[in-house]
mmCIF file of C-alpha atoms in Angstrom:
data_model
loop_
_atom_site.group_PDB
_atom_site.id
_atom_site.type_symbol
_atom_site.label_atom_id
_atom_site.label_comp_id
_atom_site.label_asym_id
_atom_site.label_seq_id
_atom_site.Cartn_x
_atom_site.Cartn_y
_atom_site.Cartn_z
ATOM 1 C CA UNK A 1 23.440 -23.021 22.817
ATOM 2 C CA UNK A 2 21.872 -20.524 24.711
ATOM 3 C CA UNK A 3 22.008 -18.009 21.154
ATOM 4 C CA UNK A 4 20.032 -20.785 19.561
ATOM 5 C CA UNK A 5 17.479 -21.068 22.028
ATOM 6 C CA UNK A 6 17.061 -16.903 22.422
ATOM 7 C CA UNK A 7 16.690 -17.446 18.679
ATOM 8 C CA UNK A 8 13.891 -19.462 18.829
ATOM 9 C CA UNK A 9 11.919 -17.291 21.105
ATOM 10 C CA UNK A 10 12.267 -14.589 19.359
ATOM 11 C CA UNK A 11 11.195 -16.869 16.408
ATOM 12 C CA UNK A 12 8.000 -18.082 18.366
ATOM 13 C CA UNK A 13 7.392 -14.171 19.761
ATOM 14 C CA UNK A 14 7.339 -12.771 16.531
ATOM 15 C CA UNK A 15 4.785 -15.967 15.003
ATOM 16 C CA UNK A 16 2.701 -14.824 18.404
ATOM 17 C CA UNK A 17 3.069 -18.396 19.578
ATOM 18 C CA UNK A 18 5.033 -17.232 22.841
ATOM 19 C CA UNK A 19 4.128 -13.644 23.534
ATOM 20 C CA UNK A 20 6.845 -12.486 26.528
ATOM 21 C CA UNK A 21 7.047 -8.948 28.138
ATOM 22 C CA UNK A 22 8.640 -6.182 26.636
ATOM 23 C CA UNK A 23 11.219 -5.962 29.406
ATOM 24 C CA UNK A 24 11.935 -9.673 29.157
ATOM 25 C CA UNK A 25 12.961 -9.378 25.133
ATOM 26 C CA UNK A 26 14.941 -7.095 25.433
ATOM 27 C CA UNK A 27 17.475 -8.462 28.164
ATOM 28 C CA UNK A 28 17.933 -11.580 25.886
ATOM 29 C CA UNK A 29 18.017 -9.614 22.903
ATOM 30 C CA UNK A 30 20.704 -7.542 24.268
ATOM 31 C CA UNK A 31 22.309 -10.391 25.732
ATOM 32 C CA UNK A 32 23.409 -11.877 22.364
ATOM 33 C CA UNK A 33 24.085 -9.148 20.195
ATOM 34 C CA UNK A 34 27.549 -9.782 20.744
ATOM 35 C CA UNK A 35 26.773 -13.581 20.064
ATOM 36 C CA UNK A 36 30.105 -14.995 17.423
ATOM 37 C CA UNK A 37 26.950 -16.361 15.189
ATOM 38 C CA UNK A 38 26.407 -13.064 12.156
ATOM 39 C CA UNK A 39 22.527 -14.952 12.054
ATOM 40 C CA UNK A 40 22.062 -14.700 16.252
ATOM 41 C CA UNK A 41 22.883 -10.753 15.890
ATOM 42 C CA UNK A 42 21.249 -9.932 13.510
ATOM 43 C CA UNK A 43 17.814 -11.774 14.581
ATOM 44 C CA UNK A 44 18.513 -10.121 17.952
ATOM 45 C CA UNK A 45 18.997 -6.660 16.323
ATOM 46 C CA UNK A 46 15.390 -7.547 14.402
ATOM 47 C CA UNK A 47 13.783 -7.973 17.726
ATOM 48 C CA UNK A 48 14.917 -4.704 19.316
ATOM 49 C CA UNK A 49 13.098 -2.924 16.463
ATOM 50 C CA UNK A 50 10.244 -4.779 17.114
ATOM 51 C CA UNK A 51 9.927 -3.504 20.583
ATOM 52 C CA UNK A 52 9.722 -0.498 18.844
ATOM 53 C CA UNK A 53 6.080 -1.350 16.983
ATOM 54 C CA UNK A 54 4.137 -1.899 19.946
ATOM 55 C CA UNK A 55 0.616 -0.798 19.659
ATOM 56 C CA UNK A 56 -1.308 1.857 21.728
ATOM 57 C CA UNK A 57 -4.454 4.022 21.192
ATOM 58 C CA UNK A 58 -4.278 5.937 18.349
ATOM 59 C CA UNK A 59 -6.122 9.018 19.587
ATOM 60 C CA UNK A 60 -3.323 8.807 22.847
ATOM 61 C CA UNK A 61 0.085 9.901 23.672
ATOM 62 C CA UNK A 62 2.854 6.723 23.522
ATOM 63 C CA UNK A 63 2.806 5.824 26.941
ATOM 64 C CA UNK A 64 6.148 6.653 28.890
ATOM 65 C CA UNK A 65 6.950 2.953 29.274
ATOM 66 C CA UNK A 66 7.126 1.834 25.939
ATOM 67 C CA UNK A 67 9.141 4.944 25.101
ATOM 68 C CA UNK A 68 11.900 4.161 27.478
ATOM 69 C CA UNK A 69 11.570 0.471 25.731
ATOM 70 C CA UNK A 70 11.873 2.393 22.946
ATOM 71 C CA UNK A 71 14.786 4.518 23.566
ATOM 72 C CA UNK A 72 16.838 1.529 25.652
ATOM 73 C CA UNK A 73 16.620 -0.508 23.101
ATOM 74 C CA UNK A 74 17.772 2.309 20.305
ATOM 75 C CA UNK A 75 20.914 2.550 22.648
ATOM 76 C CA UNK A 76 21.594 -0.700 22.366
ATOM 77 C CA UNK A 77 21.373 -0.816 18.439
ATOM 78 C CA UNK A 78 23.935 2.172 18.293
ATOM 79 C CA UNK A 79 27.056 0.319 17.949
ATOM 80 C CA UNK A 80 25.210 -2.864 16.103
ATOM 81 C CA UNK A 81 25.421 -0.334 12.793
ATOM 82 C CA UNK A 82 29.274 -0.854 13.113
ATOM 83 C CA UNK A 83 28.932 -4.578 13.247
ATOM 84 C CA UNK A 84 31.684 -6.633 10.647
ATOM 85 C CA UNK A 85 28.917 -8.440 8.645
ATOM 86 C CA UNK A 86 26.567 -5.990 6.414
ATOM 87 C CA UNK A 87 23.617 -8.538 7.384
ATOM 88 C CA UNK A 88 24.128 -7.685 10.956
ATOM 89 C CA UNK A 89 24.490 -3.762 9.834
ATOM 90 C CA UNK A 90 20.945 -3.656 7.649
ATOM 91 C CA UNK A 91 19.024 -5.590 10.716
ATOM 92 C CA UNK A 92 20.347 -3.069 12.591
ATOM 93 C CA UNK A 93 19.355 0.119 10.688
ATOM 94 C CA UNK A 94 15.834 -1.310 10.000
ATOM 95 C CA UNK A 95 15.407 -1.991 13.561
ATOM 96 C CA UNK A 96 16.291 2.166 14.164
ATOM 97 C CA UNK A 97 14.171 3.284 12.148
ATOM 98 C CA UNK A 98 11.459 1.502 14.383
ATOM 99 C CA UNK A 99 12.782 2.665 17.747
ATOM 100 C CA UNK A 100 13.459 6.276 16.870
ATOM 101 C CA UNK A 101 15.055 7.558 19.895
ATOM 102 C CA UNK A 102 17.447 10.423 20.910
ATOM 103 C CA UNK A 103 20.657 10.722 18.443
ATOM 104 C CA UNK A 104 19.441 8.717 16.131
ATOM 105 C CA UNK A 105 19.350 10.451 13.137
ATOM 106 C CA UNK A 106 22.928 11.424 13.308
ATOM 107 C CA UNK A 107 23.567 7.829 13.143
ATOM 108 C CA UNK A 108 21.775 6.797 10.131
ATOM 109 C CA UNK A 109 23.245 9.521 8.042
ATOM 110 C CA UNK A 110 26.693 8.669 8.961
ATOM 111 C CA UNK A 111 25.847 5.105 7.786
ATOM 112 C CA UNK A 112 24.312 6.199 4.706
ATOM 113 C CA UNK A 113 28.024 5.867 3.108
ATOM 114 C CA UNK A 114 28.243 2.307 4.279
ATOM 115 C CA UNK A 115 29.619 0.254 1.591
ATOM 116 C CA UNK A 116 26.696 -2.720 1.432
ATOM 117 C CA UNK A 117 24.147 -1.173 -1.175
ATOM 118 C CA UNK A 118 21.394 -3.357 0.933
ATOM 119 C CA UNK A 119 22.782 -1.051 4.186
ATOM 120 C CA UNK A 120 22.530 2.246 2.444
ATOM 121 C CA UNK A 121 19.062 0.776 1.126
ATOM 122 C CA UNK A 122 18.082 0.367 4.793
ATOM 123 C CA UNK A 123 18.711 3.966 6.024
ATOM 124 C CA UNK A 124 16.757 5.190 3.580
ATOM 125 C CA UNK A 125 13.483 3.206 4.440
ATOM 126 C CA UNK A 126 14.514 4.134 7.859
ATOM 127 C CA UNK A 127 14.799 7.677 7.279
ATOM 128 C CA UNK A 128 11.390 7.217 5.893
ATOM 129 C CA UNK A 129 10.098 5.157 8.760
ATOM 130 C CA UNK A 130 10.530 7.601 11.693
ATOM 131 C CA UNK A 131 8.516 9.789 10.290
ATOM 132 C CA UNK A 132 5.934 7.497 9.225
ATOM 133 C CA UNK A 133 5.852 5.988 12.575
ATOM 134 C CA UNK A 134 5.857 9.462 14.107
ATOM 135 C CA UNK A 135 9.418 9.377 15.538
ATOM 136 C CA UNK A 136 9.809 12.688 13.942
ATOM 137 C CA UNK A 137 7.356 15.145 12.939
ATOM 138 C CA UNK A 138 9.006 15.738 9.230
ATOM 139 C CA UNK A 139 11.875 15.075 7.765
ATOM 140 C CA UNK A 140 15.240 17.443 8.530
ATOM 141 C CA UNK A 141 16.667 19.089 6.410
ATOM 142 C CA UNK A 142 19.728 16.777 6.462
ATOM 143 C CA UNK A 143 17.409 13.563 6.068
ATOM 144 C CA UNK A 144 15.733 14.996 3.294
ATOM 145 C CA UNK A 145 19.259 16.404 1.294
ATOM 146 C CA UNK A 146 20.533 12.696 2.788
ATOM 147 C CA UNK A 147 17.402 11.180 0.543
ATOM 148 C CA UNK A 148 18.302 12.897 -2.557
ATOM 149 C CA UNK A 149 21.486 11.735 -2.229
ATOM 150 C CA UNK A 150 20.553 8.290 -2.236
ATOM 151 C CA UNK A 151 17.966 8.449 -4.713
ATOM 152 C CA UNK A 152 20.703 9.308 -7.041
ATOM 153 C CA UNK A 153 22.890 6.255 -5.610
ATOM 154 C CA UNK A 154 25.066 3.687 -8.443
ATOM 155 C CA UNK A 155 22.762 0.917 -6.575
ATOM 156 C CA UNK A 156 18.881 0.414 -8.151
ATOM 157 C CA UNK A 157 18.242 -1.087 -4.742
ATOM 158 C CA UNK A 158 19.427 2.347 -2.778
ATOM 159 C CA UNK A 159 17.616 4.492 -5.722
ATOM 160 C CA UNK A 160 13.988 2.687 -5.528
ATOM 161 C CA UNK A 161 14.034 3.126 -1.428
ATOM 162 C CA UNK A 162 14.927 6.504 -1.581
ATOM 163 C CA UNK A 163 12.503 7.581 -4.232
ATOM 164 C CA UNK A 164 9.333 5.832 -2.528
ATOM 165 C CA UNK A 165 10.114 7.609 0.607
ATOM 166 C CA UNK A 166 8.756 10.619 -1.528
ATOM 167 C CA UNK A 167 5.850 8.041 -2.486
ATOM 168 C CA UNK A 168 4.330 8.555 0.922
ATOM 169 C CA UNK A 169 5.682 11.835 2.514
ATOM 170 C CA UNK A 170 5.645 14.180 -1.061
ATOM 171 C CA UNK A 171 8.337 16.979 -0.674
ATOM 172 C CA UNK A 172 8.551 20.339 -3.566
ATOM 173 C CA UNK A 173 12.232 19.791 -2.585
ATOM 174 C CA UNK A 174 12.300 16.186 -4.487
ATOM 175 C CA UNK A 175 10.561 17.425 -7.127
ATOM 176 C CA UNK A 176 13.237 18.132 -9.842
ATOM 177 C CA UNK A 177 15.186 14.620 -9.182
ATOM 178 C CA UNK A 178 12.293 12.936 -9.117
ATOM 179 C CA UNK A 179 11.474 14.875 -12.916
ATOM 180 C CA UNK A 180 14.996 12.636 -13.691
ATOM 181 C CA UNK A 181 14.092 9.782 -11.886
ATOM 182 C CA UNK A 182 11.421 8.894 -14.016
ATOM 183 C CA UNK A 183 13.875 7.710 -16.729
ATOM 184 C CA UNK A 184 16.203 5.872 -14.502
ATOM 185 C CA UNK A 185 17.099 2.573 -15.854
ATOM 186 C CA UNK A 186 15.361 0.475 -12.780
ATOM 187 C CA UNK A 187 11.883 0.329 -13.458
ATOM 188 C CA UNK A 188 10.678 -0.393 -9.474
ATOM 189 C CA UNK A 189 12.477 3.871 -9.115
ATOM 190 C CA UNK A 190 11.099 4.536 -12.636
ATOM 191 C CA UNK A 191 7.503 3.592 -10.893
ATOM 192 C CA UNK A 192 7.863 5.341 -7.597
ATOM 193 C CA UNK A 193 8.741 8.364 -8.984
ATOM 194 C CA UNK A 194 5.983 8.333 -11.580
ATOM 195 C CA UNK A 195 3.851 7.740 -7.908
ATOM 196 C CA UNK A 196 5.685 10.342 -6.216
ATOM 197 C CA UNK A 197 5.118 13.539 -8.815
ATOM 198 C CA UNK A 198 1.602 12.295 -8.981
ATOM 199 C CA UNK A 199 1.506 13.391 -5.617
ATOM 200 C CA UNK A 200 2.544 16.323 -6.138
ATOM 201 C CA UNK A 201 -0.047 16.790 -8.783
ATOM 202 C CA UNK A 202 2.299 17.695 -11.766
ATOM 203 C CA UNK A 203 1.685 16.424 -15.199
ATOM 204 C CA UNK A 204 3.017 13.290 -16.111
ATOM 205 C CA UNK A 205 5.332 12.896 -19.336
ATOM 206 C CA UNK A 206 3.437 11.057 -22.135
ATOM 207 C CA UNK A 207 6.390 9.053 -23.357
ATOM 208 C CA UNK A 208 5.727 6.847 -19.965
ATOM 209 C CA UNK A 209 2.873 5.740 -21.096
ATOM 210 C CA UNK A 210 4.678 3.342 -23.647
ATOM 211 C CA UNK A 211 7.229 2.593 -20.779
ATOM 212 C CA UNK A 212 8.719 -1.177 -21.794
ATOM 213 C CA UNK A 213 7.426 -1.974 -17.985
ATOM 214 C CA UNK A 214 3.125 -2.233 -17.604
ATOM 215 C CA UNK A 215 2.998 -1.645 -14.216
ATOM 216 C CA UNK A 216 5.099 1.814 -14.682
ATOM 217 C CA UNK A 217 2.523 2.341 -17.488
ATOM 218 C CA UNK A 218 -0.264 1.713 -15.652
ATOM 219 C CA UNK A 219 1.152 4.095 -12.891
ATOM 220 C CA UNK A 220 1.718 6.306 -15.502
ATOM 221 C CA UNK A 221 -2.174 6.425 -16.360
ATOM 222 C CA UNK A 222 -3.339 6.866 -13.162
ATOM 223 C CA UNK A 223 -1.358 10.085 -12.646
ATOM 224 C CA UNK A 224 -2.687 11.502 -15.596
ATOM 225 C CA UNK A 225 -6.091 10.833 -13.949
ATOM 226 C CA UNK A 226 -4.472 12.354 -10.904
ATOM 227 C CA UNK A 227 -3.708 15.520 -12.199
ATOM 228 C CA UNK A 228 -7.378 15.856 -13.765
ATOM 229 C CA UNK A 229 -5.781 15.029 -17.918
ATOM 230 C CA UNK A 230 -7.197 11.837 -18.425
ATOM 231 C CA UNK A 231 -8.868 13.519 -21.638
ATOM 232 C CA UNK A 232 -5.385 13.268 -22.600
ATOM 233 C CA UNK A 233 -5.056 9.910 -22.871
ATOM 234 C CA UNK A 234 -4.189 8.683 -25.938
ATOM 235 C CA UNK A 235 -6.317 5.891 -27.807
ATOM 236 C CA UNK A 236 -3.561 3.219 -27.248
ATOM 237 C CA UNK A 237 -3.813 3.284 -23.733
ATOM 238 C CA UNK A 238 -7.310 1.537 -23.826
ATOM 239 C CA UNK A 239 -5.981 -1.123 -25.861
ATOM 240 C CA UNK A 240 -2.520 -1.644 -24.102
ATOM 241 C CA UNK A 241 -1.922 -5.227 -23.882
ATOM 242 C CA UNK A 242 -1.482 -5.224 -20.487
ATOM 243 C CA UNK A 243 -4.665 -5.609 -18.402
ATOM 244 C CA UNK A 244 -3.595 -3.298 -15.695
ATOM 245 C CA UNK A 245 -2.833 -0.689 -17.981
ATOM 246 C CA UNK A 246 -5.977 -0.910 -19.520
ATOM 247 C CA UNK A 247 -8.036 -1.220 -16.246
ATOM 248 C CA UNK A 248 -6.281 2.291 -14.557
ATOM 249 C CA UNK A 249 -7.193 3.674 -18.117
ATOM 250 C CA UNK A 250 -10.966 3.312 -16.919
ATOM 251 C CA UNK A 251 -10.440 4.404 -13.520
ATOM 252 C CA UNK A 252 -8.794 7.539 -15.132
ATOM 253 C CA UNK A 253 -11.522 8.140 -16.838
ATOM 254 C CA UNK A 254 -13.890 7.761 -14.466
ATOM 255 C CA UNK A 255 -12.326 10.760 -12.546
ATOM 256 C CA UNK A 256 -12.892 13.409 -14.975
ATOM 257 C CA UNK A 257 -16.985 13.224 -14.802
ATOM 258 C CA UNK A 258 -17.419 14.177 -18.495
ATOM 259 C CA UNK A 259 -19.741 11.483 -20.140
ATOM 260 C CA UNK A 260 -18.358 12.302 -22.998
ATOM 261 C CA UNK A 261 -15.919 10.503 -22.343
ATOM 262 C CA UNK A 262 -17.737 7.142 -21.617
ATOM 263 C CA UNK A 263 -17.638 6.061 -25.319
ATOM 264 C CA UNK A 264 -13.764 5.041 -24.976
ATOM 265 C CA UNK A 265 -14.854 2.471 -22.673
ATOM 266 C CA UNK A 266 -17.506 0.649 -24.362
ATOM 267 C CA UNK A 267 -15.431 -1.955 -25.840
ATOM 268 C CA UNK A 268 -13.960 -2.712 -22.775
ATOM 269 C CA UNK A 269 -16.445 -2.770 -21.053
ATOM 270 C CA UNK A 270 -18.392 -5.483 -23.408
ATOM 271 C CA UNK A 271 -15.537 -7.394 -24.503
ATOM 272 C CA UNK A 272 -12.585 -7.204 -21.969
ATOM 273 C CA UNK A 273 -10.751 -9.374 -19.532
ATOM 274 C CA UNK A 274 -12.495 -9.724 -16.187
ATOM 275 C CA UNK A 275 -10.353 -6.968 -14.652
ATOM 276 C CA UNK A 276 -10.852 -4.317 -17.013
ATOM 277 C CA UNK A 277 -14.094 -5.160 -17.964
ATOM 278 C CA UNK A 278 -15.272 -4.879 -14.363
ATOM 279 C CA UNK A 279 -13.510 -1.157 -13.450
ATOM 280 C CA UNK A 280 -15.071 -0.083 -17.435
ATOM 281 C CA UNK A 281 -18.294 -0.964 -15.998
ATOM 282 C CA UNK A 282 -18.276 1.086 -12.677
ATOM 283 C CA UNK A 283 -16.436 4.329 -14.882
ATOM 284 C CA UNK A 284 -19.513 3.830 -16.909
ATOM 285 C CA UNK A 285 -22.292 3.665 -14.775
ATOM 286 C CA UNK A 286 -20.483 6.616 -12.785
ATOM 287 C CA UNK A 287 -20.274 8.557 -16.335
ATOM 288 C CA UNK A 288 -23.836 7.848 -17.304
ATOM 289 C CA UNK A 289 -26.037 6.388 -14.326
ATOM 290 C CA UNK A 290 -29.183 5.020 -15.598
ATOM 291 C CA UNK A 291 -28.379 4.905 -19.215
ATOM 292 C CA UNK A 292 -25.939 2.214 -18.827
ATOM 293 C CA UNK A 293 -28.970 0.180 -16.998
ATOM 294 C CA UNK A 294 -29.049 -2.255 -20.078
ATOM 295 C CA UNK A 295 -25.525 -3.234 -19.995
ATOM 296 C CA UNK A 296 -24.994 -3.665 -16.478
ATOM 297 C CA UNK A 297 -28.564 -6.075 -16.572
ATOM 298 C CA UNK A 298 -26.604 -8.406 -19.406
ATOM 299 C CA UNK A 299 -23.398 -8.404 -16.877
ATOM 300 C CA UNK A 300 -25.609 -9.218 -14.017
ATOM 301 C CA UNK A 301 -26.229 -12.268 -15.535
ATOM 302 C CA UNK A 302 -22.656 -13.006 -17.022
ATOM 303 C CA UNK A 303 -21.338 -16.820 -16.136
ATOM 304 C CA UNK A 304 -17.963 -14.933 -14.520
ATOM 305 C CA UNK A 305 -18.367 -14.052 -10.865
ATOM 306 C CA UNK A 306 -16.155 -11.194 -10.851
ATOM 307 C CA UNK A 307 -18.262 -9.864 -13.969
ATOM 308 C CA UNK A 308 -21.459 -10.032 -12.439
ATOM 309 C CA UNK A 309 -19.916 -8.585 -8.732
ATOM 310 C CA UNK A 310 -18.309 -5.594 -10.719
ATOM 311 C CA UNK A 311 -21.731 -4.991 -12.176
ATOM 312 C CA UNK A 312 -23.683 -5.389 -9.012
ATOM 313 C CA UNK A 313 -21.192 -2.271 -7.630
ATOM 314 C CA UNK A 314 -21.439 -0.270 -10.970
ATOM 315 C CA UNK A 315 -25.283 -0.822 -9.909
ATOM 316 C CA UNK A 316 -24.862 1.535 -7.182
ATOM 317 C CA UNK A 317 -25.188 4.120 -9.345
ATOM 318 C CA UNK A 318 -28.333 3.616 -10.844
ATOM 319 C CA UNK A 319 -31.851 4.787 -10.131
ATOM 320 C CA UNK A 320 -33.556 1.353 -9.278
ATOM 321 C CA UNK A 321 -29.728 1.050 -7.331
ATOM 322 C CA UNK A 322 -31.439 -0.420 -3.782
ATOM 323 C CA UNK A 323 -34.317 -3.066 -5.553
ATOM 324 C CA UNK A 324 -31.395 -4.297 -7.932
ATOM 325 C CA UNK A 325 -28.504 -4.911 -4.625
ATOM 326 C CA UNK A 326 -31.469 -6.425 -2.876
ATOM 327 C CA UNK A 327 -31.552 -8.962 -5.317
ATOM 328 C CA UNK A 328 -27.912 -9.360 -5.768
ATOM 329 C CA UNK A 329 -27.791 -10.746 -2.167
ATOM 330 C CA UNK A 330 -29.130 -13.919 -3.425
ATOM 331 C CA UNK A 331 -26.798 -14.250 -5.857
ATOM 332 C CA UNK A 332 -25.747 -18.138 -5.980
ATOM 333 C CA UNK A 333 -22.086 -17.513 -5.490
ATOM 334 C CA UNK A 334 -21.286 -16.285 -2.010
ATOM 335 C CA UNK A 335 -18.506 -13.641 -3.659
ATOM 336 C CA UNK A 336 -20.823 -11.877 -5.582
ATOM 337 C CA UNK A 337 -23.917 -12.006 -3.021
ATOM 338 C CA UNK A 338 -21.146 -10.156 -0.629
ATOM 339 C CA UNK A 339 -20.236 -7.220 -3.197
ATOM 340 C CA UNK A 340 -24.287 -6.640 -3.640
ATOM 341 C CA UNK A 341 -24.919 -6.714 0.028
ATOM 342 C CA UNK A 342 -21.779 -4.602 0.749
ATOM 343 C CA UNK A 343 -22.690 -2.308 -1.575
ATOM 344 C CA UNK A 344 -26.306 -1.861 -0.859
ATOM 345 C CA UNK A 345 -25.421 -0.820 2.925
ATOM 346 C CA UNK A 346 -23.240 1.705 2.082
ATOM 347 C CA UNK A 347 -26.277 3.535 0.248
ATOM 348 C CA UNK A 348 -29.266 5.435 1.749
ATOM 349 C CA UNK A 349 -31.555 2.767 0.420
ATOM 350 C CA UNK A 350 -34.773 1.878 3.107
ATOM 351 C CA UNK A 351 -33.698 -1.549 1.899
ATOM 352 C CA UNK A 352 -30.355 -2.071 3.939
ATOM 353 C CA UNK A 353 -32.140 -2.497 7.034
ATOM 354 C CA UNK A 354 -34.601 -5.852 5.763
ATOM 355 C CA UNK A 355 -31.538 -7.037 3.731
ATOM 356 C CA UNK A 356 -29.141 -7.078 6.974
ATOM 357 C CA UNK A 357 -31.899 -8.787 9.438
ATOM 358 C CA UNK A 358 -32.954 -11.346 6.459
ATOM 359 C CA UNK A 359 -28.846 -12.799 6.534
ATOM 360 C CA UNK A 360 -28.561 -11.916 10.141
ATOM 361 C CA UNK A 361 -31.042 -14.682 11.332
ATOM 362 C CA UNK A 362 -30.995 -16.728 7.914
ATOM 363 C CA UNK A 363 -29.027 -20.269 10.062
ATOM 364 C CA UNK A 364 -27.796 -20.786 6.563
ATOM 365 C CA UNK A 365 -26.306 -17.854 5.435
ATOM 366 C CA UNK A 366 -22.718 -18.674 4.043
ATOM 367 C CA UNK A 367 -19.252 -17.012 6.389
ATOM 368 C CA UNK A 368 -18.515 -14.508 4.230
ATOM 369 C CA UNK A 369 -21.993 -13.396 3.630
ATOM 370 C CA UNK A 370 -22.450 -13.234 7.480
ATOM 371 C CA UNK A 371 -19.201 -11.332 7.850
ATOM 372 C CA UNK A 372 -20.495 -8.517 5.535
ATOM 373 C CA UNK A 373 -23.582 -8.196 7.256
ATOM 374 C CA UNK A 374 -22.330 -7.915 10.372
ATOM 375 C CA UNK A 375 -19.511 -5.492 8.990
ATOM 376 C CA UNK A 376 -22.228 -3.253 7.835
ATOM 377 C CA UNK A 377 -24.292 -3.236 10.576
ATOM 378 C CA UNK A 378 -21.276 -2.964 13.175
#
């Protein structure tokens, strides 16, 4: 009885409906980690890695009390990562990553061989997650071989982990597995690694641009805009049938400058789905400024909101820019008046200032309007 009840306050903790001290959490926490119930453990190993997320200011050091939270709370994870049940094991791992604490990495490299795929999964988003968190300053040496290792795991749900890790922290090191990586059967490690040498600025192989999967095509097209080859985009990519694909194709092109360029998104831009139609319109007007003034006056006035809030932000980038987002604000759906207003206070125009004060103390002005005006002016 008393397992389900420390259950439910940890339930009601983590909804914010019960917030309890640190110190508090994790005596019952602790308390039940040896509960008979796989479900109590685990949850209890869950809440010990919270303790491990609790907020301070960013621009100070962790203050010496939630450290030794920290670090208590670690030790008593430790032997969890031995527990019978693999549920218990993974709730445990994730919750290390989030504590750091001393010996820890020794711990989640010896449970990298676990035999659960979802464990070994775990370690390496842990691995990852110290060092995102700032447990660690970069990865080891023996993290980092200890990634590559399970990048290259029998499991797509170890491989995809493991390869994102590189999506956020890029490493030279990774670079020739990730090179294989990008034809692995799974498409979710397919995509990462397409992310991950993207980060690393190297080129991008062209066959991945007619990967079976759109959203590893579409990541594909946004790496060659990454690496600065978008000219090297092949026609097809502009009319893939997927509407992603076709959308980062803009964005790509948007990145090289060369107005040139702009005629491959013309069709797009007057034809396409709201999504790419919208990003064709901002690559253009950032391609060609004031010359795409007619076109973004006809979108202005299309019946789609998202058509005429995409042109409102291509509008940015046009001479008459501050008159034309002045206007926008009284655009008769509350999305698109937002976008104009948004948009208009992050420019230089002497017309931010009038627009801001005229929703400030209009009684009527709709939530979200409001909100964006007093965003801007924060």
């Amino acid at each position: 009885m008393r397992a389900l009840v420390l259950t439910g306050f940890f339930l009601l903790s983590a909804c914010g409906m019960a917030p309890r001290k640190a110190s508090e959490r994790l005596a019952d926490a602790r308390s039940v980690l040896s509960s008979g119930d796989a479900a109590v453990r685990a949850r209890a190993a869950w809440d010990l890695g919270q303790l491990g997320m609790a907020e301070y200011p960013a621009d100070s050091p962790e203050p010496p009390a939630l450290v030794s939270v920290r670090e208590v709370a670690a030790a008593a994870l430790i032997p969890v990562v031995s527990d019978p049940e693999a549920v218990v094991r993974r709730a445990a791992v994730e919750a290390l990553g989030k504590t750091g604490g001393p010996g820890i990495e020794d711990v989640l490299l010896s449970a990298a061989t676990d035999m659960d795929a979802g464990v070994r999964g775990e370690i390496a988003l842990a691995l990852f997650r110290r060092r995102f968190l700032k447990r660690v300053p970069e990865y080891s040496t023996a993290s980092l071989n200890k990634l590559l290792t399970l990048a290259a795991d029998p499991e797509a749900e170890v491989r995809w982990r493991a390869v994102y890790a590189f999506t956020r922290f890029p490493d030279v090191r990774a670079e020739k597995l990730l090179t294989q990586a990008v034809k692995d059967p799974d498409k979710v490690t397919r995509l990462f690694a397409v992310r991950a040498l993207s980060k690393l600025g190297r080129s991008i192989d062209a066959s991945l641009l007619s990967d079976p999967d759109l959203y590893v095509r579409a990541e594909a097209v946004a790496a060659f805009g990454a690496s600065k080859a978008a000219a090297e985009l092949p026609p097809a990519v502009f009319s893939d049938p997927s509407v992603h694909v076709r959308a980062a194709a803009a964005d790509a092109v948007a990145t090289t400058g060369r107005a040139e360029l702009a005629g491959r998104l013309e069709k797009m831009a007057d034809g396409d789905g709201p999504m790419a139609r919208g990003r064709a319109l901002i690559a253009l007007a950032k391609l060609r400024g004031g010359l795409e003034a007619a076109r973004l006056e006809r979108a202005r006035k299309d019946p789609q909101w998202w058509i005429r809030s995409k042109a409102f932000e291509a509008s940015a980038f046009l001479p008459e820019a501050g008159t034309i987002l002045s206007a926008g604000v009284a655009d008769p759906d509350v999305r698109v008046a937002a976008q104009a207003l948004e948009t208009l206070a992050a420019s230089t125009s002497p017309l931010v200032a009038p627009a801001l004060e005229k929703v400030l103390r209009d009684p009527s002005s709709q939530l979200e309007l409001l909100g964006t005006a007093i965003d801007a002016a924060g």
